[in-house]
XYZ file of C-alpha atoms in Angstrom:
406
model
C -19.993 73.205 45.439
C -21.894 75.865 44.077
C -21.347 79.039 42.064
C -21.767 81.255 45.148
C -20.266 79.206 48.016
C -17.555 81.474 48.516
C -19.813 84.463 48.790
C -20.832 82.984 51.912
C -17.354 82.663 53.011
C -16.776 86.224 51.949
C -19.702 87.250 54.168
C -18.852 85.412 57.142
C -15.029 86.480 57.243
C -15.927 90.056 56.237
C -18.438 90.143 59.340
C -16.140 88.501 61.573
C -13.456 90.891 60.744
C -15.676 93.641 62.021
C -15.607 92.027 65.669
C -11.793 91.870 66.468
C -12.648 91.864 70.217
C -14.734 88.785 70.068
C -13.135 86.912 67.058
C -9.199 86.795 66.947
C -9.323 85.035 63.481
C -11.166 82.649 61.172
C -9.557 79.551 60.563
C -10.669 77.342 57.727
C -10.535 73.640 57.716
C -8.755 72.338 54.578
C -11.246 70.135 52.408
C -13.846 70.644 55.099
C -14.268 68.432 58.056
C -11.241 66.318 57.113
C -9.048 69.592 57.695
C -10.471 69.833 61.241
C -10.021 66.405 61.983
C -6.415 66.204 60.714
C -5.503 69.666 62.295
C -4.948 71.095 58.696
C -6.355 74.648 59.367
C -5.948 77.835 56.995
C -5.415 80.953 58.656
C -7.696 83.196 56.589
C -6.196 86.566 58.699
C -3.288 86.149 56.161
C -5.540 87.086 53.276
C -6.192 90.607 52.359
C -9.321 92.490 52.658
C -9.394 92.581 48.780
C -8.969 89.049 48.216
C -11.496 88.069 50.498
C -13.969 90.477 48.637
C -12.860 88.470 45.632
C -14.308 85.646 46.991
C -17.808 86.971 45.990
C -17.208 86.408 42.401
C -15.242 83.167 42.539
C -16.827 79.822 42.220
C -15.695 76.527 43.857
C -14.686 75.965 47.613
C -11.772 78.318 48.238
C -10.602 76.163 51.101
C -11.227 72.880 49.607
C -14.243 70.400 50.385
C -14.754 66.583 50.820
C -17.242 63.932 50.600
C -17.041 62.501 54.026
C -19.754 62.030 56.691
C -19.289 61.497 60.346
C -21.128 58.725 61.571
C -23.039 58.324 65.124
C -21.096 59.414 68.234
C -20.961 55.544 69.145
C -19.563 54.495 66.006
C -17.055 57.378 65.519
C -16.695 58.697 69.222
C -12.939 59.126 68.689
C -13.488 61.370 65.663
C -15.669 63.697 67.609
C -13.240 63.804 70.550
C -10.379 64.351 68.154
C -12.345 67.495 67.063
C -12.793 68.814 70.466
C -9.134 68.515 70.953
C -8.415 70.419 67.677
C -10.649 72.980 68.855
C -9.149 73.144 72.486
C -5.667 73.198 71.088
C -6.558 76.300 68.884
C -8.834 78.135 71.167
C -12.012 77.840 68.801
C -15.239 78.749 70.501
C -17.367 79.134 67.259
C -17.908 76.209 64.608
C -19.348 76.981 61.173
C -20.004 74.338 58.702
C -21.332 74.990 55.483
C -23.379 72.351 53.419
C -26.480 70.264 52.588
C -28.024 67.724 54.533
C -25.093 65.591 55.723
C -23.194 68.492 56.652
C -26.078 70.068 58.774
C -26.123 66.569 60.396
C -22.325 66.859 61.166
C -22.967 70.276 62.676
C -25.832 69.263 64.709
C -23.824 66.100 66.354
C -20.804 68.305 66.915
C -23.002 70.654 68.833
C -24.548 67.822 70.753
C -21.162 66.176 71.748
C -19.908 69.713 72.864
C -22.754 69.911 74.968
C -22.304 66.611 76.442
C -18.553 67.188 77.078
C -19.355 70.631 78.664
C -17.023 72.240 75.926
C -17.950 75.842 75.566
C -18.466 75.753 71.763
C -21.211 77.422 69.732
C -22.240 75.464 66.319
C -23.890 77.152 63.456
C -24.902 75.301 60.184
C -24.869 77.424 57.092
C -27.141 76.222 54.099
C -25.650 75.682 50.871
C -26.696 72.915 48.257
C -27.694 73.019 44.606
C -30.040 70.332 45.406
C -32.340 72.737 47.250
C -33.512 70.023 49.467
C -32.823 71.518 52.772
C -35.680 71.473 55.124
C -37.010 74.663 56.924
C -35.532 77.222 54.519
C -37.534 78.474 51.715
C -34.548 77.759 49.281
C -31.066 76.940 49.473
C -28.083 79.467 48.523
C -26.478 77.843 45.286
C -29.671 76.549 43.745
C -30.797 79.751 42.088
C -27.649 80.000 39.928
C -27.778 76.429 39.054
C -31.249 76.725 38.212
C -30.475 79.974 36.117
C -27.635 77.868 34.261
C -29.769 74.904 33.283
C -32.901 77.037 32.200
C -30.558 79.174 29.996
C -28.892 75.947 28.417
C -32.125 74.202 27.949
C -33.393 77.433 26.226
C -30.471 77.827 24.013
C -30.221 74.005 23.223
C -33.819 74.336 22.203
C -33.279 76.785 19.684
C -30.290 74.883 18.253
C -32.181 71.550 17.998
C -35.500 73.437 16.318
C -33.043 74.535 13.732
C -31.955 71.210 12.529
C -34.897 69.272 13.361
C -36.236 68.685 9.712
C -33.205 67.064 8.312
C -31.125 65.833 11.426
C -31.327 65.636 15.343
C -34.946 65.587 16.502
C -34.233 64.897 20.287
C -32.067 66.335 22.777
C -31.833 65.160 26.535
C -30.146 67.018 29.116
C -29.329 65.204 32.402
C -29.178 67.412 35.539
C -28.280 66.662 39.243
C -31.024 65.707 41.768
C -30.656 62.294 43.397
C -34.156 62.268 45.364
C -35.618 65.929 44.816
C -36.207 67.319 41.064
C -35.671 71.001 41.835
C -33.140 71.429 39.281
C -35.176 69.208 36.882
C -37.917 71.715 37.406
C -35.695 74.596 36.718
C -35.113 73.579 32.993
C -39.093 74.070 32.977
C -38.438 77.730 33.271
C -37.316 77.838 30.004
C -40.507 77.203 28.331
C -42.851 80.074 28.806
C -44.973 79.211 25.577
C -46.597 76.073 24.017
C -44.079 74.363 22.074
C -41.038 75.751 23.642
C -38.095 73.501 25.112
C -38.131 71.594 27.270
C -41.146 69.645 26.335
C -40.635 66.856 28.799
C -39.335 66.806 32.401
C -38.616 63.689 34.454
C -38.664 63.851 37.983
C -37.192 61.494 40.605
C -40.575 62.201 42.700
C -42.257 60.507 39.551
C -41.638 56.812 38.791
C -40.566 56.660 35.157
C -43.332 54.866 32.840
C -41.374 54.188 29.492
C -44.717 53.764 27.619
C -46.216 57.145 28.599
C -42.919 58.826 28.200
C -42.433 57.551 24.598
C -46.017 58.180 23.582
C -45.202 61.952 24.801
C -42.026 62.024 22.739
C -43.934 60.869 19.709
C -46.651 63.400 20.150
C -43.997 66.417 20.635
C -42.123 65.446 17.419
C -45.313 65.279 15.513
C -46.561 68.488 16.959
C -43.570 70.578 17.115
C -40.970 68.519 14.814
C -38.544 68.000 17.945
C -38.709 67.032 21.514
C -36.350 68.206 24.476
C -36.298 66.367 27.647
C -34.625 67.266 30.905
C -33.994 64.316 33.267
C -33.002 63.937 36.838
C -29.995 61.667 37.803
C -32.226 60.020 40.224
C -34.857 58.927 37.934
C -36.237 55.626 39.165
C -38.576 52.832 37.842
C -42.014 51.758 39.551
C -40.191 49.364 41.783
C -37.742 51.924 43.212
C -34.721 50.971 41.222
C -32.693 53.831 40.057
C -32.579 54.020 36.333
C -28.810 54.757 36.452
C -27.733 52.726 39.155
C -24.052 52.111 38.523
C -23.905 49.514 41.136
C -21.255 51.461 43.306
C -21.590 53.938 46.193
C -20.131 57.160 47.263
C -18.548 58.311 50.446
C -22.094 58.748 51.981
C -23.341 55.248 51.082
C -25.524 56.708 48.330
C -25.872 54.858 44.965
C -23.334 56.227 42.464
C -25.381 57.598 39.467
C -24.376 58.494 36.202
C -25.608 58.264 32.540
C -29.456 58.371 32.525
C -29.637 60.881 30.067
C -27.916 58.554 27.455
C -30.121 55.588 28.807
C -33.330 57.790 28.062
C -31.864 59.130 24.602
C -31.142 55.659 23.522
C -34.336 54.274 24.489
C -35.946 56.965 22.136
C -33.675 55.820 19.484
C -34.231 52.176 19.969
C -38.194 52.572 20.132
C -38.778 55.310 17.938
C -35.775 55.558 15.547
C -35.117 59.407 16.125
C -31.719 60.527 16.072
C -30.576 62.246 19.384
C -27.983 64.266 21.286
C -27.744 64.146 24.937
C -25.487 66.294 27.326
C -24.574 65.890 30.921
C -24.337 69.120 32.947
C -22.444 67.830 35.708
C -19.747 70.105 37.211
C -20.627 72.704 34.714
C -24.029 73.354 36.431
C -22.725 74.097 39.748
C -19.525 75.984 38.764
C -21.048 78.609 36.224
C -20.386 81.641 38.313
C -20.365 83.681 34.911
C -24.122 83.210 34.961
C -24.825 83.334 38.664
C -28.280 84.762 39.753
C -27.930 88.035 41.756
C -30.684 86.958 43.956
C -28.776 83.809 44.879
C -25.388 85.731 45.185
C -27.107 88.081 47.577
C -28.874 85.154 49.664
C -25.532 83.259 49.852
C -23.692 86.448 51.129
C -26.462 87.113 53.593
C -26.466 83.728 55.471
C -22.650 83.957 56.000
C -23.155 87.536 57.517
C -26.111 85.996 59.733
C -24.108 82.953 60.773
C -21.668 85.233 62.397
C -24.334 87.370 63.985
C -26.002 84.250 65.621
C -22.700 82.914 66.832
C -22.032 86.258 68.682
C -25.352 86.069 70.074
C -24.810 82.586 71.544
C -27.348 80.917 69.517
C -26.096 77.236 69.266
C -27.151 74.467 66.999
C -28.896 76.786 64.467
C -28.896 77.545 60.753
C -29.703 80.561 59.065
C -32.739 80.075 56.803
C -34.304 82.156 54.072
C -38.048 83.097 54.523
C -40.021 84.193 51.750
C -42.383 87.172 52.207
C -43.865 87.570 48.940
C -43.579 86.224 45.333
C -44.132 89.316 43.340
C -42.516 91.499 43.942
C -40.019 89.137 45.561
C -39.367 89.778 49.119
C -37.171 87.518 51.601
C -35.219 87.737 54.820
C -32.806 85.689 56.858
C -34.349 83.889 59.959
C -33.227 81.168 62.167
C -33.820 77.178 62.139
C -33.050 74.581 64.698
C -30.410 72.253 63.268
C -32.355 69.429 64.824
C -35.041 70.141 62.373
C -32.842 70.531 59.501
C -30.421 67.487 59.672
C -31.079 64.489 57.570
C -34.649 65.810 56.467
C -34.915 65.935 52.561
C -37.287 68.461 51.044
C -38.621 66.755 47.764
C -40.719 68.600 45.046
C -44.427 69.106 46.318
C -46.766 67.066 43.887
C -48.695 70.388 43.144
C -45.553 71.833 41.685
C -45.686 68.862 38.875
C -48.359 68.658 36.434
C -51.057 65.872 36.762
C -49.350 63.957 33.962
C -45.751 64.034 35.818
C -44.032 65.686 32.747
C -43.802 69.503 33.630
C -44.041 71.956 36.089
C -47.346 74.021 37.361
C -47.873 77.680 37.661
C -47.300 77.365 41.250
C -43.983 75.747 40.796
C -43.009 78.562 38.409
C -43.945 81.243 40.650
C -41.947 79.753 43.377
C -38.814 79.325 41.207
C -38.824 82.353 38.916
C -37.604 85.129 41.509
C -34.742 82.738 42.392
C -33.017 83.227 39.161
C -33.617 86.816 38.595
C -30.790 89.396 38.251
C -27.481 89.041 36.803
C -23.912 89.303 38.916
C -21.453 88.790 36.357
C -17.843 88.440 37.792
C -14.923 90.842 36.630
C -13.148 89.699 33.437
C -9.640 89.988 32.197
C -8.465 89.316 28.768
C -11.886 87.936 27.687
C -12.203 85.368 30.939
C -13.547 85.502 34.126
C -10.942 86.775 36.570
C -11.063 84.719 39.831
C -9.105 84.604 42.961
C -6.797 81.988 44.297
C -6.187 82.323 48.294
C -2.708 81.855 49.721
C -4.442 79.024 52.132
C -1.587 78.891 54.443
C -1.996 76.670 57.367
C -1.486 77.168 61.073
C 1.102 75.315 62.926
C -0.270 71.905 64.159
C -0.071 71.402 67.977
C -1.312 68.019 68.071
C -0.147 64.673 66.819
C -1.176 62.954 63.637
C -4.443 61.537 63.449
C -5.983 59.080 60.929
C -9.231 59.224 59.049
């Protein structure tokens, strides 16, 4: 999920409605690929133009989502064949799949099977992930808004901690998302524009955690500034590769289930240095904060939805709209095209030159990359003091096939 994921759906549906001679209607899989497998398809043509337009201001997946990965064709061939059956039954000629690394892998596999089976299907992946770790595209829709949120939160928390540091809390730790790539952690660093401003320390998954060096830096910050603020990625790991917050369980994609590294880091400081602390877990708040979305991010999310339809109508199979940066200042960008085969399962991590030599903060190059992505405000409409979001009817089409277990 991202704060602007529905803006992509809005761009796609609005563009599709401009081509009634080529696209009869757009069907959405309820809960993503699971809806396609179980033939639980939502008829978006029953939604008004006004409600579709309101998607642009609404967070969360309007049609649901899932944590479900299709495995190889050999392992799950029955599932891929089921998809083809559903597509045939409902006369589906275009398959759009919005998501991150695993979703682009799914779109790629579906495109390959359709070709192998001789089924006339055009598959277009659409980039979306707060992790900002998709290859080829300069940045990922959804990241700019989460970056704006965590940088804002860190700046505000920094002011709060500084006000009480002399007599109370001296340490604040914010845990953010990022399993292998520290883009969101880096974004927290945007809040520090001058010496001594929060955050003082950033802990990236790209840099093995060194407890002694970290504690020494914390001590220095407290002595110099009176307090210390830390942003830490959920994927922080030790020198031996062990995840600091590995809970021992796995998610639906086989990834280690993480959680609580912020508390672990805060408690380490308390145990070794004795400072009183507070820690926070941004969790779903960081990716659903539509009230603080980046205008740049919103515009890009909408644009890739529009481009996806244009590519499909042009017969461009197994591709993904990608953002190309043309200039940093003034910021300029365009939407280009990437091959899904070059994107699927390729993880883009933070370049080492974006992290300071000591491993604890971002460089000027990183700031130049990140800054344009959070620029601009795109407030949703408010009603009685709260954001006014839309809930669609989400009426399913009539099933034509039998049940299918997933």
